[in-house]
Amino acid sequence: MHGPDVPTGPEGPDGLDGIGRLDARITGCRACPRLVAWREEVARTKRAAFADQTYWGRPVPGFGPHDASLLIVGLAPAAHGANRTGRMFTGDRSGDVLFRALYDLGLASRPDAVAADDGLTLHGVRLTSPVHCAPPANKPTPAERDTCRPWLVTELELLRPTLRSVLVLGAFGWQATLPALTAAGLSVPRPRPVFSHGTRVALADGPALYGCFHVSQRNTFTGRLTPAMLRAVLHAAATEAGLPVRPNGAADQEGGEADS
């Protein structure tokens, strides 16, 4: 798959700007047969708790303002989360943790994300992922990651005029984002920086790059990533992006947040 042919002008005849047209094209992608089969099978069989809901069952586009100064890059949609709701990090435990932290820092309008029409808005922050379809066992293959990369490259190109920092969740996302940044015309240091939680990498004439453990249940339930750790990295990345951030978050204590 070569780079998506997405016009970058301010607005096309369909009334959509470049990011809007990119999102619309992503939702129709069928480039990876294994992912197409899995996401659609999950949407047919459903989870018992959501048996009365209509699953999205398609690639999930990015979410957030089209002139965001902070981009958060995850891994891929969850089978019964974004693959069900059609919105990044919406409807699963990982999203519960992430949106709570964003809300605590004043970067989201509400502390939870349950559905695409729940009224949630993000302030200066956009969410995306290097793989836009839910993968079996939450593990995309390297080939699927590489096939999906042009979408992320184009998103970075479109956001570049306003983008000031990029926060990557997890090693998989980090490994996928570095070549996408290079393909988008940004200078990534050589040798390529290694992922670690809390790392910051300056890109010449580009946004700062931050690393954070992924908000997966494995990390949040075991305490490898605590709410305070997540808020600290988010705070640093948002401050670098020039966004107004609450100094200590709306919740300044550990208790009660890990299970949100």
Short mmCIF file of C-alpha atoms in Angstrom, two decimals:
data_model
loop_
_atom_site.label_atom_id
_atom_site.label_comp_id
_atom_site.label_asym_id
_atom_site.label_seq_id
_atom_site.Cartn_x
_atom_site.Cartn_y
_atom_site.Cartn_z
CA MET A 1 0.00 0.00 0.00
CA HIS A 2 1.38 3.38 -0.97
CA GLY A 3 0.64 6.66 0.73
CA PRO A 4 -3.03 7.63 0.74
CA ASP A 5 -3.92 10.30 -1.79
CA VAL A 6 -5.50 12.78 0.60
CA PRO A 7 -5.71 16.45 -0.43
CA THR A 8 -4.16 18.76 2.14
CA GLY A 9 -6.03 21.96 1.28
CA PRO A 10 -8.14 23.81 3.87
CA GLU A 11 -11.46 22.45 2.65
CA GLY A 12 -12.64 20.34 -0.26
CA PRO A 13 -15.95 20.26 -2.18
CA ASP A 14 -17.24 17.73 0.36
CA GLY A 15 -16.93 20.32 3.12
CA LEU A 16 -14.17 18.37 4.88
CA ASP A 17 -10.66 19.62 5.56
CA GLY A 18 -7.58 17.47 5.05
CA ILE A 19 -7.88 15.62 8.37
CA GLY A 20 -11.60 15.09 7.84
CA ARG A 21 -11.00 13.56 4.44
CA LEU A 22 -8.18 11.43 5.83
CA ASP A 23 -10.47 10.10 8.58
CA ALA A 24 -13.19 9.33 6.04
CA ARG A 25 -10.77 7.36 3.86
CA ILE A 26 -9.36 5.42 6.81
CA THR A 27 -12.80 4.07 7.71
CA GLY A 28 -13.09 2.42 4.30
CA CYS A 29 -9.70 0.69 4.28
CA ARG A 30 -9.63 -3.08 3.65
CA ALA A 31 -5.89 -3.49 3.01
CA CYS A 32 -5.18 -6.20 5.63
CA PRO A 33 -7.30 -9.36 5.14
CA ARG A 34 -6.61 -10.79 8.60
CA LEU A 35 -7.65 -7.57 10.34
CA VAL A 36 -10.72 -7.10 8.15
CA ALA A 37 -11.89 -10.65 8.96
CA TRP A 38 -11.27 -10.24 12.69
CA ARG A 39 -12.86 -6.84 13.19
CA GLU A 40 -15.97 -7.92 11.27
CA GLU A 41 -16.24 -11.27 13.07
CA VAL A 42 -16.06 -9.49 16.44
CA ALA A 43 -18.76 -7.08 15.27
CA ARG A 44 -21.01 -9.98 14.30
CA THR A 45 -20.56 -12.18 17.37
CA LYS A 46 -20.26 -9.31 19.91
CA ARG A 47 -19.58 -9.58 23.63
CA ALA A 48 -22.57 -10.61 25.73
CA ALA A 49 -22.53 -7.32 27.66
CA PHE A 50 -22.95 -5.41 24.38
CA ALA A 51 -25.25 -7.84 22.57
CA ASP A 52 -27.89 -5.14 21.99
CA GLN A 53 -25.40 -2.69 20.46
CA THR A 54 -24.42 -2.22 16.84
CA TYR A 55 -20.64 -2.56 16.57
CA TRP A 56 -18.65 -0.14 14.41
CA GLY A 57 -16.60 -3.01 12.97
CA ARG A 58 -14.45 -0.82 10.70
CA PRO A 59 -11.09 0.96 10.89
CA VAL A 60 -11.16 3.62 13.61
CA PRO A 61 -9.94 7.11 12.59
CA GLY A 62 -8.17 9.57 14.83
CA PHE A 63 -10.13 11.66 17.31
CA GLY A 64 -9.61 15.25 18.38
CA PRO A 65 -9.21 18.73 16.91
CA HIS A 66 -7.71 19.04 13.45
CA ASP A 67 -5.30 21.73 14.65
CA ALA A 68 -4.07 19.85 17.73
CA SER A 69 -0.71 20.76 19.19
CA LEU A 70 -0.37 17.44 21.08
CA LEU A 71 -0.78 14.09 19.35
CA ILE A 72 -1.11 10.92 21.44
CA VAL A 73 -0.27 7.69 19.59
CA GLY A 74 -1.56 4.36 20.93
CA LEU A 75 -1.39 0.85 19.49
CA ALA A 76 -4.64 -0.28 17.84
CA PRO A 77 -8.40 -0.29 18.57
CA ALA A 78 -9.64 -2.75 21.18
CA ALA A 79 -11.98 -5.44 19.85
CA HIS A 80 -14.87 -4.50 22.17
CA GLY A 81 -13.76 -0.90 22.75
CA ALA A 82 -13.11 1.34 19.75
CA ASN A 83 -14.06 -1.46 17.33
CA ARG A 84 -17.48 -1.30 18.99
CA THR A 85 -17.86 2.45 19.53
CA GLY A 86 -15.99 3.79 16.50
CA ARG A 87 -13.90 6.25 18.51
CA MET A 88 -10.31 5.95 19.73
CA PHE A 89 -9.92 4.64 23.30
CA THR A 90 -13.69 4.81 23.86
CA GLY A 91 -15.52 2.06 25.73
CA ASP A 92 -12.66 0.09 27.32
CA ARG A 93 -10.52 0.07 30.46
CA SER A 94 -7.47 1.58 28.75
CA GLY A 95 -9.58 4.51 27.66
CA ASP A 96 -10.99 4.87 31.16
CA VAL A 97 -7.48 5.48 32.48
CA LEU A 98 -6.38 7.76 29.66
CA PHE A 99 -9.47 9.98 29.59
CA ARG A 100 -9.46 10.31 33.36
CA ALA A 101 -5.90 11.63 33.19
CA LEU A 102 -6.73 13.98 30.33
CA TYR A 103 -9.71 15.30 32.25
CA ASP A 104 -7.67 15.72 35.44
CA LEU A 105 -5.25 17.95 33.54
CA GLY A 106 -7.98 19.97 31.84
CA LEU A 107 -7.40 18.44 28.41
CA ALA A 108 -10.78 16.68 28.08
CA SER A 109 -14.31 17.88 28.79
CA ARG A 110 -15.32 14.82 30.79
CA PRO A 111 -13.51 12.04 32.70
CA ASP A 112 -14.94 9.08 30.80
CA ALA A 113 -15.61 8.04 27.21
CA VAL A 114 -18.47 5.63 26.64
CA ALA A 115 -19.79 6.33 23.13
CA ALA A 116 -18.98 8.40 20.07
CA ASP A 117 -21.97 10.65 20.78
CA ASP A 118 -21.35 11.20 24.51
CA GLY A 119 -20.35 14.84 24.02
CA LEU A 120 -16.69 14.38 24.96
CA THR A 121 -14.31 16.93 23.44
CA LEU A 122 -10.53 17.18 23.65
CA HIS A 123 -8.71 20.47 24.11
CA GLY A 124 -5.69 20.79 21.83
CA VAL A 125 -5.14 17.01 21.90
CA ARG A 126 -5.69 14.43 19.17
CA LEU A 127 -5.63 10.65 19.60
CA THR A 128 -4.50 8.25 16.90
CA SER A 129 -2.83 4.87 16.46
CA PRO A 130 -0.35 3.25 14.06
CA VAL A 131 -2.85 0.46 13.32
CA HIS A 132 -6.48 1.46 12.77
CA CYS A 133 -8.16 -1.97 12.91
CA ALA A 134 -8.64 -4.17 15.96
CA PRO A 135 -6.10 -7.04 15.78
CA PRO A 136 -6.52 -10.56 17.19
CA ALA A 137 -5.02 -10.80 20.71
CA ASN A 138 -4.23 -7.06 20.48
CA LYS A 139 -1.15 -7.91 18.41
CA PRO A 140 -0.82 -6.50 14.90
CA THR A 141 1.86 -8.10 12.73
CA PRO A 142 4.84 -6.05 11.51
CA ALA A 143 3.40 -6.27 7.99
CA GLU A 144 0.04 -4.89 9.17
CA ARG A 145 1.82 -2.09 11.03
CA ASP A 146 3.79 -1.18 7.91
CA THR A 147 0.73 -1.35 5.66
CA CYS A 148 -1.11 1.06 7.94
CA ARG A 149 1.84 3.47 8.29
CA PRO A 150 0.92 5.82 5.39
CA TRP A 151 -2.21 6.90 7.27
CA LEU A 152 -0.10 8.00 10.26
CA VAL A 153 2.43 9.69 7.95
CA THR A 154 -0.32 11.72 6.31
CA GLU A 155 -1.86 12.61 9.67
CA LEU A 156 1.52 13.89 10.87
CA GLU A 157 1.95 15.91 7.68
CA LEU A 158 -1.48 17.49 8.07
CA LEU A 159 -0.92 18.31 11.76
CA ARG A 160 2.61 19.59 11.31
CA PRO A 161 1.74 23.32 11.19
CA THR A 162 0.32 23.18 14.74
CA LEU A 163 1.97 20.08 16.23
CA ARG A 164 4.34 20.79 19.13
CA SER A 165 4.63 17.44 20.89
CA VAL A 166 3.92 13.76 20.27
CA LEU A 167 3.29 11.34 23.14
CA VAL A 168 3.64 7.66 22.26
CA LEU A 169 2.06 4.97 24.45
CA GLY A 170 4.12 1.78 24.54
CA ALA A 171 7.06 0.25 22.70
CA PHE A 172 5.00 -0.97 19.72
CA GLY A 173 3.67 2.51 19.07
CA TRP A 174 7.16 3.95 19.51
CA GLN A 175 8.65 1.59 16.94
CA ALA A 176 5.84 2.40 14.52
CA THR A 177 5.97 6.17 15.05
CA LEU A 178 9.69 6.76 14.48
CA PRO A 179 9.69 5.75 10.78
CA ALA A 180 6.38 7.58 10.30
CA LEU A 181 7.95 10.78 11.63
CA THR A 182 10.86 10.34 9.23
CA ALA A 183 8.52 9.72 6.30
CA ALA A 184 6.60 12.88 7.26
CA GLY A 185 9.80 14.89 6.80
CA LEU A 186 10.85 15.21 10.45
CA SER A 187 14.41 14.58 11.58
CA VAL A 188 14.66 11.63 13.97
CA PRO A 189 18.07 11.27 15.68
CA ARG A 190 20.43 8.46 14.67
CA PRO A 191 20.74 5.94 16.13
CA ARG A 192 17.01 5.86 16.69
CA PRO A 193 16.09 6.65 20.30
CA VAL A 194 15.08 3.68 22.45
CA PHE A 195 11.65 3.63 24.08
CA SER A 196 11.41 4.18 27.81
CA HIS A 197 8.80 5.65 30.09
CA GLY A 198 9.24 9.40 30.54
CA THR A 199 11.83 9.79 27.81
CA ARG A 200 11.91 13.02 25.80
CA VAL A 201 13.50 13.33 22.39
CA ALA A 202 13.95 16.66 20.63
CA LEU A 203 13.32 16.57 16.90
CA ALA A 204 15.12 19.24 14.89
CA ASP A 205 12.61 21.81 13.65
CA GLY A 206 9.76 19.59 14.80
CA PRO A 207 7.71 18.49 17.81
CA ALA A 208 9.22 16.98 20.94
CA LEU A 209 8.70 13.23 21.25
CA TYR A 210 7.69 11.67 24.58
CA GLY A 211 7.41 8.03 25.62
CA CYS A 212 4.95 6.59 28.15
CA PHE A 213 4.02 3.07 29.18
CA HIS A 214 0.80 2.03 27.46
CA VAL A 215 -2.45 2.41 29.40
CA SER A 216 -3.16 -1.31 29.04
CA GLN A 217 -4.79 -3.24 31.87
CA ARG A 218 -1.60 -5.25 32.25
CA ASN A 219 0.29 -2.05 33.10
CA THR A 220 -2.36 -0.21 35.10
CA PHE A 221 -3.59 -3.19 37.15
CA THR A 222 -0.05 -4.21 38.14
CA GLY A 223 1.03 -0.68 39.01
CA ARG A 224 3.69 -0.51 36.32
CA LEU A 225 1.87 2.61 35.17
CA THR A 226 0.13 4.56 37.92
CA PRO A 227 -2.26 7.49 37.41
CA ALA A 228 0.40 9.85 38.78
CA MET A 229 3.01 8.54 36.32
CA LEU A 230 0.62 9.00 33.42
CA ARG A 231 -0.38 12.50 34.51
CA ALA A 232 3.27 13.53 34.86
CA VAL A 233 4.17 12.57 31.29
CA LEU A 234 0.94 14.04 29.92
CA HIS A 235 1.61 17.25 31.84
CA ALA A 236 5.11 17.55 30.37
CA ALA A 237 3.97 16.84 26.80
CA ALA A 238 0.99 19.20 27.04
CA THR A 239 3.08 21.98 28.55
CA GLU A 240 5.59 21.61 25.71
CA ALA A 241 2.67 21.82 23.29
CA GLY A 242 1.67 25.16 24.81
CA LEU A 243 -1.59 23.89 26.26
CA PRO A 244 -2.98 25.25 29.54
CA VAL A 245 -2.73 22.43 32.07
CA ARG A 246 -3.95 22.13 35.64
CA PRO A 247 -0.82 21.99 37.81
CA ASN A 248 -1.62 18.79 39.71
CA GLY A 249 -4.70 17.55 37.96
CA ALA A 250 -8.23 17.54 39.32
CA ALA A 251 -7.31 14.47 41.36
CA ASP A 252 -4.07 14.76 43.30
CA GLN A 253 -4.18 11.40 45.03
CA GLU A 254 -3.52 7.85 43.87
CA GLY A 255 -6.44 6.28 45.69
CA GLY A 256 -9.40 5.19 43.61
CA GLU A 257 -8.05 6.01 40.17
CA ALA A 258 -6.33 2.82 38.99
CA ASP A 259 -9.61 1.00 38.46
CA SER A 260 -11.31 3.87 36.64
#
